[in-house]
Every structure is written in C-alpha cells, then in structure tokens.
XYZ file of C-alpha atoms in Angstrom:
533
model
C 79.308 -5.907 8.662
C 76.528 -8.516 9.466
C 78.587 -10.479 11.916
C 80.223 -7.394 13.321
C 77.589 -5.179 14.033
C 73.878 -5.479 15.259
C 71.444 -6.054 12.533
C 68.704 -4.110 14.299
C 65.627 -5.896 12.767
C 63.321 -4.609 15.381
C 64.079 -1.030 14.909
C 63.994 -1.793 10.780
C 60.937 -3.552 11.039
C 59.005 -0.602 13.206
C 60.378 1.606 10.497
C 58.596 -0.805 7.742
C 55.080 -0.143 9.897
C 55.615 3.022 10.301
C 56.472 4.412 6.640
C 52.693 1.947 6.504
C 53.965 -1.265 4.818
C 51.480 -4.015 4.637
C 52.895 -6.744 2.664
C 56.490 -7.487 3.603
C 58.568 -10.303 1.767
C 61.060 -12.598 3.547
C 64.213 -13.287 1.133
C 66.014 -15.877 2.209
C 67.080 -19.610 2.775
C 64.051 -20.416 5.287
C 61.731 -18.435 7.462
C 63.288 -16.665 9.984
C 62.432 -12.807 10.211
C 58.774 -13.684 9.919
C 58.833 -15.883 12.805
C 60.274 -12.894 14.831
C 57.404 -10.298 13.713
C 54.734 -11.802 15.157
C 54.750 -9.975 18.692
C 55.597 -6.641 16.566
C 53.028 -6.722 14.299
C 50.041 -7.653 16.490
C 49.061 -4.088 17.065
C 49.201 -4.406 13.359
C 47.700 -5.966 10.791
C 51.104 -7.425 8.254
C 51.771 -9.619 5.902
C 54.981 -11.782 5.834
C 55.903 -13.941 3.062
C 58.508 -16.069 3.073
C 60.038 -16.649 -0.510
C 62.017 -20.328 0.564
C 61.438 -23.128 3.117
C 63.821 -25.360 4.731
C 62.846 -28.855 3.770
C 60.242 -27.894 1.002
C 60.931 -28.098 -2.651
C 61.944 -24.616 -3.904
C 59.959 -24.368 -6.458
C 57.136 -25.322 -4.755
C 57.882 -22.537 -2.145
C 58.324 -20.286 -4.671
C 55.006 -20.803 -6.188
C 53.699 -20.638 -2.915
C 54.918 -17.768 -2.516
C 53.831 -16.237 -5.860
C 49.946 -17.135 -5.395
C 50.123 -15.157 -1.706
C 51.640 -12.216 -3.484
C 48.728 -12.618 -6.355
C 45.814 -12.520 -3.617
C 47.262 -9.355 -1.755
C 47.071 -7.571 -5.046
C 50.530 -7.565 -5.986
C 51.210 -7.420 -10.143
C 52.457 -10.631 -11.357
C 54.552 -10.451 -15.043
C 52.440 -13.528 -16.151
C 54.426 -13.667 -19.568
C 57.437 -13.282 -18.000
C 56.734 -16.114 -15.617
C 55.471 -18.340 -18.625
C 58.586 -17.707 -20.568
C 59.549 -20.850 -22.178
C 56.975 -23.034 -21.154
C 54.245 -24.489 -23.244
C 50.739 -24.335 -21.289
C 47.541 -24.639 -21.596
C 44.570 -23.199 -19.932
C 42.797 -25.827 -17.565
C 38.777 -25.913 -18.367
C 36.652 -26.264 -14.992
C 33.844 -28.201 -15.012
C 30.775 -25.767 -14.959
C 27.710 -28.067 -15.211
C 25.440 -26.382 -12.685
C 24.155 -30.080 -10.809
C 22.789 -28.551 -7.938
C 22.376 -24.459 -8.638
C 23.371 -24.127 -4.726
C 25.580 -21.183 -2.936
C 28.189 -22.125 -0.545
C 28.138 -19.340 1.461
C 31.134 -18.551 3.613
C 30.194 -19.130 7.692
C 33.838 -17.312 9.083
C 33.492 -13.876 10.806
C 32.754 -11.008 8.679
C 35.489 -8.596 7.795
C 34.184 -4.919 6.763
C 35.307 -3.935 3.671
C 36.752 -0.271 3.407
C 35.018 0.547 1.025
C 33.085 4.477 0.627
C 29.942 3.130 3.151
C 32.305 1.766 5.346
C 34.410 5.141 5.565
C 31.874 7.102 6.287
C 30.137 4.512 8.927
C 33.835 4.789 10.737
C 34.488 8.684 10.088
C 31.294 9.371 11.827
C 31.005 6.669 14.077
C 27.862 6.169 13.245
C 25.825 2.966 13.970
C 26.563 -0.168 11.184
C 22.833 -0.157 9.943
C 21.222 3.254 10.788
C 24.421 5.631 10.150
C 25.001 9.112 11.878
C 21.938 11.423 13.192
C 22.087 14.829 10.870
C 22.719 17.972 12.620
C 19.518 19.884 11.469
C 19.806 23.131 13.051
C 16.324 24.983 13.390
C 14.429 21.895 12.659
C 12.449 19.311 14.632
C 13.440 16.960 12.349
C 14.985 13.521 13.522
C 17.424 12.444 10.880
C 19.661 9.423 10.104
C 22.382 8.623 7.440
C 23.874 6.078 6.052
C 25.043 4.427 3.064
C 23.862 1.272 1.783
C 25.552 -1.317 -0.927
C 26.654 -4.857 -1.176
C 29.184 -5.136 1.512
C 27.950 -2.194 3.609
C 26.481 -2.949 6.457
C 28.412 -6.480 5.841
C 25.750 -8.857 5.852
C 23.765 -7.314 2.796
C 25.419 -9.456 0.337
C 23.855 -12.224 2.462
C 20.165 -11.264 1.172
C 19.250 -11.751 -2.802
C 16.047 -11.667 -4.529
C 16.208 -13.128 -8.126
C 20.073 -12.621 -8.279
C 19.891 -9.059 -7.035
C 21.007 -7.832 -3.535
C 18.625 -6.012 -1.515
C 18.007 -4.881 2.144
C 15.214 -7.282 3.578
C 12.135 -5.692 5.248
C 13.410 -6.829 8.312
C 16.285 -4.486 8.153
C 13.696 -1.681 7.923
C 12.219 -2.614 11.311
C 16.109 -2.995 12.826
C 15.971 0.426 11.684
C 12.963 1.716 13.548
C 14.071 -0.204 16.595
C 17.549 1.707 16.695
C 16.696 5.326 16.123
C 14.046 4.601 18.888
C 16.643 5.469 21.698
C 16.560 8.852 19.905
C 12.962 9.461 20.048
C 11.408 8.819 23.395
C 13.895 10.920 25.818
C 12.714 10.256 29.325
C 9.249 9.234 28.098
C 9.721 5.547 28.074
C 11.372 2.779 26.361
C 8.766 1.008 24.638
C 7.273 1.860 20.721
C 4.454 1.610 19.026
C 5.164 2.284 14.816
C 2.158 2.094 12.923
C 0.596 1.787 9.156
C 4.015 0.741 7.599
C 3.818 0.243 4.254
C 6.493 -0.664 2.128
C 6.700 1.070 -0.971
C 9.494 -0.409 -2.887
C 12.575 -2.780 -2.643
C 15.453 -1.130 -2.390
C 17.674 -3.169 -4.524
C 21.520 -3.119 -4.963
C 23.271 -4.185 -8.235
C 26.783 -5.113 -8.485
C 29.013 -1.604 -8.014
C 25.356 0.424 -6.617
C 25.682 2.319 -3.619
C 22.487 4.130 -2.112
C 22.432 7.027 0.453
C 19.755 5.953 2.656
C 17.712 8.328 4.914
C 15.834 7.423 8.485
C 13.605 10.865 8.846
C 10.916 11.332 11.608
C 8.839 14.617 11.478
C 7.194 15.342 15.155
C 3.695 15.738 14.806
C 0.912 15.633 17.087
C 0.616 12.189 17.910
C 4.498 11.519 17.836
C 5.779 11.268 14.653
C 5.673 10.147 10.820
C 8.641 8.644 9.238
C 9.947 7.772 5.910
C 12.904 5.654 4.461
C 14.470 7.206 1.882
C 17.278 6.531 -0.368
C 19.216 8.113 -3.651
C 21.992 6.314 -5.907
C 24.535 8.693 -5.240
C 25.700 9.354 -9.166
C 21.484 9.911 -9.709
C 21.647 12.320 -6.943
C 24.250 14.475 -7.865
C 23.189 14.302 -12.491
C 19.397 14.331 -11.254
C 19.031 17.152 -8.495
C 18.797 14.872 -5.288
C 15.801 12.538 -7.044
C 14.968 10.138 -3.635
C 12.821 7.003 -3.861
C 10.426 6.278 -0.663
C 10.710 2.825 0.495
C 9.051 2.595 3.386
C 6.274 5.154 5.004
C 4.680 4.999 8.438
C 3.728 6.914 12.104
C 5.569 5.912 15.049
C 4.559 7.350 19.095
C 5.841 6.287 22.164
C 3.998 3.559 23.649
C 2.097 3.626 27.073
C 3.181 1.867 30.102
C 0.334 1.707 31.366
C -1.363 -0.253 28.295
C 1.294 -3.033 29.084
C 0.274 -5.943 31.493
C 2.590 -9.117 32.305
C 0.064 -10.814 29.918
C 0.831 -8.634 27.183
C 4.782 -8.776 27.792
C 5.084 -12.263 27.955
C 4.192 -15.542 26.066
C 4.369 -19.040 27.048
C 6.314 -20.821 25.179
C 6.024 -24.484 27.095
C 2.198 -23.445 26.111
C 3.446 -22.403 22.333
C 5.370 -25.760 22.070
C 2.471 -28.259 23.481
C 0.567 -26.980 20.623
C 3.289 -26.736 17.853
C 4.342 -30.969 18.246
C 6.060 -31.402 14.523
C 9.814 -30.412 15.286
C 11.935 -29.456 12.211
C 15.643 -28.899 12.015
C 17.913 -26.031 10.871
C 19.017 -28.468 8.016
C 15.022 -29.222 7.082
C 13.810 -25.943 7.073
C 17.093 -24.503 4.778
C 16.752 -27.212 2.449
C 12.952 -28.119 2.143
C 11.050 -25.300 2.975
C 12.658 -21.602 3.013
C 12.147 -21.172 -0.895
C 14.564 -18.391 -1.380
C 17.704 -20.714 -0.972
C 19.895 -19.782 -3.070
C 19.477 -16.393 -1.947
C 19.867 -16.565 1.688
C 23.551 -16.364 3.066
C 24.538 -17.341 6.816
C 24.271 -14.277 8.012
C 20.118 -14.624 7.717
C 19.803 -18.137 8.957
C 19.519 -18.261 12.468
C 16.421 -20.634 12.887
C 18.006 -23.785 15.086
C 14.888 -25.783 15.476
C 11.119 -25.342 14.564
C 8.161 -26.534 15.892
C 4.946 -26.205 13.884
C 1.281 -26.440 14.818
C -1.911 -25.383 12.909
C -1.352 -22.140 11.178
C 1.480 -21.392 14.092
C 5.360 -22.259 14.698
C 8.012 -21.473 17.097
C 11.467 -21.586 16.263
C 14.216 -21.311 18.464
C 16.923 -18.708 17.251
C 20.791 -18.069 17.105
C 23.473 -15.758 16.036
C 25.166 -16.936 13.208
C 29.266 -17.352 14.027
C 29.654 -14.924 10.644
C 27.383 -11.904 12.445
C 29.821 -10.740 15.072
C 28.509 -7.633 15.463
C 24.825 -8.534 17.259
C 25.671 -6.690 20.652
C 25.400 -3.612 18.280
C 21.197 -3.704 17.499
C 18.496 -3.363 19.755
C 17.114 -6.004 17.800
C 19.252 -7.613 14.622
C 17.766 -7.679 11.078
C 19.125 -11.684 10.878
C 17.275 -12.456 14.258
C 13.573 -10.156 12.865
C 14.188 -12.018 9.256
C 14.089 -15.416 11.421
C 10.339 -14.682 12.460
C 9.542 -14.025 9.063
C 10.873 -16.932 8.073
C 9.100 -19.163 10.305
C 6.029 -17.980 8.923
C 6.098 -20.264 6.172
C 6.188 -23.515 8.574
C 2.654 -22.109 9.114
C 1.468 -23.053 5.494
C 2.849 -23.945 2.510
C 3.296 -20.408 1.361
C 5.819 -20.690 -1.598
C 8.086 -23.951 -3.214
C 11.505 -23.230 -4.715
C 10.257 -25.183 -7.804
C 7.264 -22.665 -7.895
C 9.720 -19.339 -7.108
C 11.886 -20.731 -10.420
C 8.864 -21.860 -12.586
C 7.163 -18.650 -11.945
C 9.499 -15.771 -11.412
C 6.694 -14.922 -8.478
C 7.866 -14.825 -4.609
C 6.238 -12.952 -1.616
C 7.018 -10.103 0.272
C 6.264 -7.836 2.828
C 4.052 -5.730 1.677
C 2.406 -3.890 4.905
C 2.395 -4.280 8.976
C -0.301 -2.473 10.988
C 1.634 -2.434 14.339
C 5.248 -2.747 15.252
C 5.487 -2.728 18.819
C 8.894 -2.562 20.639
C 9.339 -3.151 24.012
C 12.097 -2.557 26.438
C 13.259 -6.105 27.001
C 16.649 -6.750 25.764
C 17.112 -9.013 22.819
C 18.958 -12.036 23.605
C 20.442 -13.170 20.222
C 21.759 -16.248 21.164
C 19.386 -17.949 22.159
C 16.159 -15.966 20.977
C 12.479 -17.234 20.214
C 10.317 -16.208 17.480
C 6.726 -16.995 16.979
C 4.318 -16.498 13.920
C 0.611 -17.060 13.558
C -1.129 -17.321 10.405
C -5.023 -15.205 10.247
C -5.124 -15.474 6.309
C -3.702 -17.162 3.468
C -4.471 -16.777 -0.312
C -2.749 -16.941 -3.884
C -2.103 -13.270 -3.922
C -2.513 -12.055 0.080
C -0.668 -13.337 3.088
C -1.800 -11.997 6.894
C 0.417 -12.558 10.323
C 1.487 -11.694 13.325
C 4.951 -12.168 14.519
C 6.909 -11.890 17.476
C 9.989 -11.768 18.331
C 10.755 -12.940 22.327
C 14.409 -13.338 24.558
C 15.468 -16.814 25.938
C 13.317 -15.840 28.998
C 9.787 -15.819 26.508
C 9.546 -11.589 27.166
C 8.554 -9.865 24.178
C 11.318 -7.925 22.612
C 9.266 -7.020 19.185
C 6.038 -7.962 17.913
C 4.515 -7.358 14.148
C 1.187 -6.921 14.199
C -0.998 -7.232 10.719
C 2.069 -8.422 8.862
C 0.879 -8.519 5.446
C 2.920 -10.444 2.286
C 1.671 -9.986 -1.387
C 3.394 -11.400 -5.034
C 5.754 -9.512 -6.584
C 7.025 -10.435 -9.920
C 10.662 -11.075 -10.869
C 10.194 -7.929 -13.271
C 8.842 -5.973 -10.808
C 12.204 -6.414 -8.549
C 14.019 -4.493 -11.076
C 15.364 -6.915 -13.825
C 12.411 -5.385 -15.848
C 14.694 -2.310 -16.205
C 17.612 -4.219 -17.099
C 15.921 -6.122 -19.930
C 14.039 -3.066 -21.138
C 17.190 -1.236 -21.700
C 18.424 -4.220 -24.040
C 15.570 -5.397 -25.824
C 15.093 -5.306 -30.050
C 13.028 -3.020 -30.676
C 9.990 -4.662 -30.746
C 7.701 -1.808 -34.107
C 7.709 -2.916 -37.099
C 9.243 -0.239 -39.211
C 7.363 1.485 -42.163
C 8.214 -0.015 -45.419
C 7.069 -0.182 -49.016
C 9.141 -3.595 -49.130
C 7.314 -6.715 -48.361
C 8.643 -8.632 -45.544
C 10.721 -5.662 -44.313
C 9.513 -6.021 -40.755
C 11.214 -9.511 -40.780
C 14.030 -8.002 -42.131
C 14.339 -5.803 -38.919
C 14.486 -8.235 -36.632
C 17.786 -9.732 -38.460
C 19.720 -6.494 -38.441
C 22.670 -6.535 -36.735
C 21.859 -4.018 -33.725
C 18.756 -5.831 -33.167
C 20.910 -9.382 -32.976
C 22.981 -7.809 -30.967
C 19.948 -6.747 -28.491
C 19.084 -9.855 -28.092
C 22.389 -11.183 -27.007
C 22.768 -9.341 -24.479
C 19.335 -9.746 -23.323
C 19.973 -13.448 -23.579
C 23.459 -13.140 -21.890
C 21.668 -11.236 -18.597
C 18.934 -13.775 -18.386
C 21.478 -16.720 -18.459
C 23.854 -15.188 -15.949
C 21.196 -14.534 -13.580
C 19.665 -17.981 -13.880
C 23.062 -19.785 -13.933
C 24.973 -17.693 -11.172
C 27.779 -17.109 -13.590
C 28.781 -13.211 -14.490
C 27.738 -11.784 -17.783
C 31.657 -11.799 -19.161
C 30.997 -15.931 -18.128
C 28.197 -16.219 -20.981
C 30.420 -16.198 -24.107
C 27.754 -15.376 -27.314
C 29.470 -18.274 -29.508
C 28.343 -20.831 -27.332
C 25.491 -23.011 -26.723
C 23.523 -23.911 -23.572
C 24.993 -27.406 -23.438
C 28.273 -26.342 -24.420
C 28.288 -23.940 -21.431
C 27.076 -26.584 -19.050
C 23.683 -25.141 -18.493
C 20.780 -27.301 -17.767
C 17.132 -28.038 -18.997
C 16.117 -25.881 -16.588
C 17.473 -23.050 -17.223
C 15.912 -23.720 -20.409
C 12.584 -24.345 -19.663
C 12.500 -20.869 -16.950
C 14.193 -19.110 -20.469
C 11.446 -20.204 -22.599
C 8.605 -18.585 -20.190
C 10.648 -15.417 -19.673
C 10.944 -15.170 -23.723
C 7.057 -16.008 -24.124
C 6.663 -12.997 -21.539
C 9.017 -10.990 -22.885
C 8.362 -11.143 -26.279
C 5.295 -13.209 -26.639
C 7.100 -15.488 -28.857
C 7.715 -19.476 -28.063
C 10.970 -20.791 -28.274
C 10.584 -24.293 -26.630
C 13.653 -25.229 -24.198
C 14.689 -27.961 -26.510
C 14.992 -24.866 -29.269
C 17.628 -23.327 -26.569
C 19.164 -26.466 -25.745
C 20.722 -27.427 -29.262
C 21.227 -23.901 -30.417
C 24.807 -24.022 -31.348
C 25.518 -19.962 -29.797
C 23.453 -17.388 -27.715
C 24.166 -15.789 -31.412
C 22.192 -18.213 -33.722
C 19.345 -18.469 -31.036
C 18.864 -14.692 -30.988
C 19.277 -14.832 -34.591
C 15.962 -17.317 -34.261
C 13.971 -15.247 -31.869
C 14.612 -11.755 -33.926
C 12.282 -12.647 -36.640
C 9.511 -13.816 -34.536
C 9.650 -10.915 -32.747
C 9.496 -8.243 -35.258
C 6.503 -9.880 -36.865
C-alpha cells in the first residue's frame, strides 16, 4: 500500500499537532520524517527523535535516543533496560574546591508554572502583574505572583542559599505602576520615606501573592508592598506581611533644571581614574558571589574615585525581556552594586565567617524621571556620605548612554542583617533538640535527654540543613551515615559549622571535632549532651 498510494505525512503530521503532540518519535532506519517537519512545526514548538542513524552505531543511537526521551519526561523501565547486565553506580567527585555557581548565560525560557499562568491569563506586566478592578475605591492596585522562576530572573538573586526579590526589584516596581498614577500630570516621580520592612524570601516550592497598593491621599499617595504565601492565606484568613512602606506624588516640572537632569560623566570619570573590569569586580569585590546569577550582573567596567564610582552598564544576553521595564531591576541592582567600589563595604571571607551581609534598609527619595532607560548601554553612579560597621549612607543614580537621569536614590541607607534574621532562623528553630532540661529525681537525667533518640534525630536534621546550605548540595545529598570528609566537604564548612553551633547552642564543637566525625549521626550524638546540660 506504501508504494501504491500516497503516504500523506503532511496531513498525518498536522493531525499529530493538532490532537497537541509534543514529543514525536521517528522509527526507522535513519532520519528522514524529522528532516521534513521542520517547516511544519515552526509555528510549533515539537520534538522529533529519531530512534536510528545512518552511519552511527545503533546502539549508540539508541541510547541517544533514550537519554532525549528521559529529559522530555518520558518514563524509562530502568530494570527492564538493565536486564542482564551487571552495573554499578558511577560516584562523582563532590569535593567542593571552589564553592562557585556556574550560572547558565542562554536566554531565559518562562516556566509555566501557576505565576506564569496567571502573568499570561491576565496579561499582566512580568514584575508588577495585573491592576485590580476595585470598584468604588480610589485604590490603585497591582497583582502578581512571586516564586523562584516567576518573574524568571528571581532564581538569579540568593541571600545565604535562599531566593529572594532584591530591593531593587521593589523600586522596578514603583517605576512601572508610575504610568498608572500621574494621568496627564506629568511623567516624572518623586517616592519618598521607603523603608523596607522585611525580605521577602522564597524557599524551594514557595510561591507569594504579592500586592503593589497606593491609597490617594492629600499629597499623592502612600503605598505598601505586600505579599501572602498562598497555602498561609487561604489556612490563616489572608495573614499579609508588609515589605516595603512609603509616599509617592508626582514630581514638579518646574523643580527640574538641565542641571538637575543631567550629570557629566567625562566630569564623573576624570575624578573616578582606577578602572576595574566586569571579571574584577565579580570575582574580587561583589561579596555575594555565589549568590548572584547573570541575570544581575550587568556592570561592564568601573571606575572608582574617593568615596564615588561609575560603572558602565549592560543587558545581560539571558534578560531578554528589558524593553518590558521602565527601568529593569538587573540594571537598578547594578548601581547598588557599584556602591561597594566606593569602600570596602563587605569581603566574601567576612559574609562566610560571619553569617552578616548588608542590605537596604531605607531610601529618603526615589526620584524618576521621564528619560527613557537605555539598557544597553546604561550608566550608574554612587556616592558614598557615610560608612560604619553597622550603617551605610548613598546616593545613587541611575543615567541612559546620553548621561540623562533616568532614576536617582536619594538617602540610600544599608544596615547588617544576620543570616538568622533572613529566615534560616525559622528553619533551624523548627528542628532543634529541645534545648530544658527535664525534671528528674535521677541524677544526670538531663544528659540523658540529650541522647534520646528524637532529640538525635533533631539534631540531624539540623545538621543536614546547615550542611546543604553551606555546601550547595540538597538536603536528600547529606546522607546522616556519613562524615564531612567522606562527603567531600571542606575545613570550611567546618569552621562556619562550628560558629553557627556555638550560636546556636552555645556549645563548642571545634571544626576538627566535625571533620573526623565518622556520620552527621555520631556528631549529633556528641553535641546532644552538651546541649542539654
């Protein structure tokens, strides 16, 4: 029938897309069918897999073809496959040498998940969602939903091992509703007394609903950013957590001069003569390294001065999105970051010794003009007014290839925050021994305690958390009958243990205790009866 009438692959393939297949397999002697679907499926997004190759080995092909059906999700009979064969598991080496991310610099594909539904449903705006229809209110609104892969560069910005929006994302905020606000008034803001109350951090699986509201009052407005897990919402009666408070008005055009629109950046750069590189900057000075992904490194150069920098500024090739913002998150984050060419604000070594990093804490002014943002180039500027151990002071600004002002944060204030105060407090609370002696008649009963079994147990998983977020590696990586060395983690891991115990628990355990423990089981075994006494 094949030789006497037409095979009609066309018509069967359009069929295939239509009925929604996604993953189509090829079985045959070579490719041939899924060199013809390629002007077919390019309104479509389809997978071919050829099964055999002309020329190649079969069973490589085969394989081949196996591993691309594993990574589209298809089930793979692993038993079945290994029938008759006697293998063994291969061991990776996973010595942590240099505790580095290798963060992927393609294009960003949006992941479907929930956020991203919801983004596309209401074609609402990546970062700041859909406006609320509020019907008999004054109220200016915003929705969206926040979590790892939603908006897609997220995932790009950790603090101690946890993802979280960075301030900078709260101004990219501001600066898209603004269109909202104004009307006909004008085009340029003024947002004022922001204080930022809490990080709004995103574990593994968390999703937050996170609200934009302005209230009109007399001066203009006050806002709040707002967010809710979604399961707390719905078991807790919509409980909300402020993160950021402030007042925003429309600012004046006729309190804005060329000299206040403009800066000069041949000026900027004949004071700021020590020139840094992308590769100096990411490597020597921006402390949070490991927690920094493409999508928030878009310094180029640097030029520093006394208690001042410039840096010159571009989209990373993984943000494809930039023509989207008024003014990108990745491109606001670059002025912050050049504030630490202006002093030696904080060391990687002293971030991991410590557990203590800064953030932004406060800005008096954000002003936002009606210049465009040019994200590729772009020019940011910070000045340095104070610098202490526990308070950091500067203004920013943020300026198009031309040197206008596009943003400018005025009074931008950092202070410490503690690793426990970013929220792996509440994670380690929830799994510590309990820590009271109970009442006995028994002498040495309170040691006792500390070796029962859920108390051991405790520990472990205490003790599993801390080395999976100092290591990198999941929790289900940190097997509790192994030891540090056997596991391939390092002295330092260790030694940043051994404070977080002391802290903890106020118990020492020196790092060469944790070192040749022979299991995460015999060393919380050790620590249990120190800290029950």
């Amino acid at each position: 029938r094949q030789s006497r009438h037409p095979v009609q692959f066309a018509a069967g393939f359009r069929t295939m897309l239509d009925l929604g297949c996604d993953l189509i397999v090829e079985i045959g002697p070579d490719i041939v069918f899924s060199l013809l679907d390629q002007g077919a499926s390019a309104q479509q997004k389809v997978e071919m897999v050829p099964t055999l190759r002309r020329g190649e080995n079969d069973w490589t092909a085969m394989l081949t073809t196996l591993a691309r059906l594993y990574v589209q999700g298809v089930p793979v009979n692993w038993t079945a496959f290994q029938k008759g064969q006697r293998l063994s598991p291969v061991r990776l080496p996973n010595y942590p040498f240099q505790r580095s991310r290798h963060w992927y610099e393609g294009p960003l594909v949006k992941s479907q998940s929930r956020a991203t539904i919801v983004s596309e449903a209401s074609a609402g705006h990546p970062l700041l969602g859909r406006r609320l229809s509020l019907p008999g209110s004054a109220e200016i609104r915003f929705q969206s939903i926040f979590s790892q892969s939603a908006p897609h560069f997220l995932n790009d910005h950790r603090l101690f091992g946890v993802s979280l929006p960075p301030a900078a994302c709260h101004f990219a905020m501001l600066a898209q509703a603004a269109e909202f606000l104004g009307g006909t008034q004008g085009n340029c803001y003024r947002f004022e007394a922001l204080n930022l109350l809490r990080p709004m951090l995103l574990p593994d699986g968390c999703e937050r609903e996170v609200q934009l509201i302005f209230k009109p009052d007399a001066q203009g407005w006050s806002l709040e950013l707002t967010s809710s897990d979604s399961g707390e919402a719905k078991s807790a009666g919509d409980a909300w957590t402020p993160h950021m408070i402030g007042f925003g008005r429309v600012l004046s055009a006729e309190n804005l001069t060329p000299a206040t629109r403009t800066m000069d950046l041949s000026a900027l750069k004949a004071r700021c003569t020590r020139e840094l590189s992308r590769g100096q900057f990411y490597s020597k000075i921006w402390a949070n390294q490991g927690g920094t992904g493409s999508a928030f490194r878009w310094i180029e150069s640097i030029w520093q001065g006394d208690q001042e920098a410039v840096c010159l500024a571009a989209c990373p090739t993984s943000v494809a999105d930039a023509a989207n913002y008024r003014v990108h998150p990745g491109l606001i984050e670059a002025a912050c970051q050049v504030l630490h060419c202006c002093a030696a604000i904080e060391t990687e070594e002293a971030l991991q010794e410590s557990g203590i990093t800064f953030v932004p804490f406060s800005v008096d002014v954000f002003s936002l003009f009606e210049v465009t943002a040019s994200h590729s180039p772009a020019w940011c500027y910070a000045q340095l007014r104070e610098h202490s151990k526990d308070n950091v002071l500067a203004d920013l600004s943020v300026l198009n290839a031309s040197g206008e002002l596009v943003a400018q944060l005025m009074g931008f204030r950092l202070r410490p925050i503690t690793q426990q105060a970013v929220g792996a407090s509440t994670q380690r609370e929830s799994m510590r021994p309990n820590r009271q002696p109970q009442p006995s008649s028994t002498p040495g009963h309170a040691a006792e305690v500390g070796k029962s079994v859920d108390s051991v147990q405790a520990t472990v998983r205490y003790l599993q958390a801390q080395c999976a977020e100092l290591s990198g590696y999941p929790e289900s990586a940190i097997p509790s009958d192994q030891g540090f060395m056997a596991m391939g983690l390092d002295s330092l891991v260790a030694m940043v243990l051994s404070n977080r115990i002391r802290h903890d628990f106020g118990c020492a355990v020196s790092a060469s205790q944790i070192l040749m423990s022979a299991s995460i089981e015999s060393l919380a075994r050790l620590i249990c009866p120190i800290i029950a006494v």
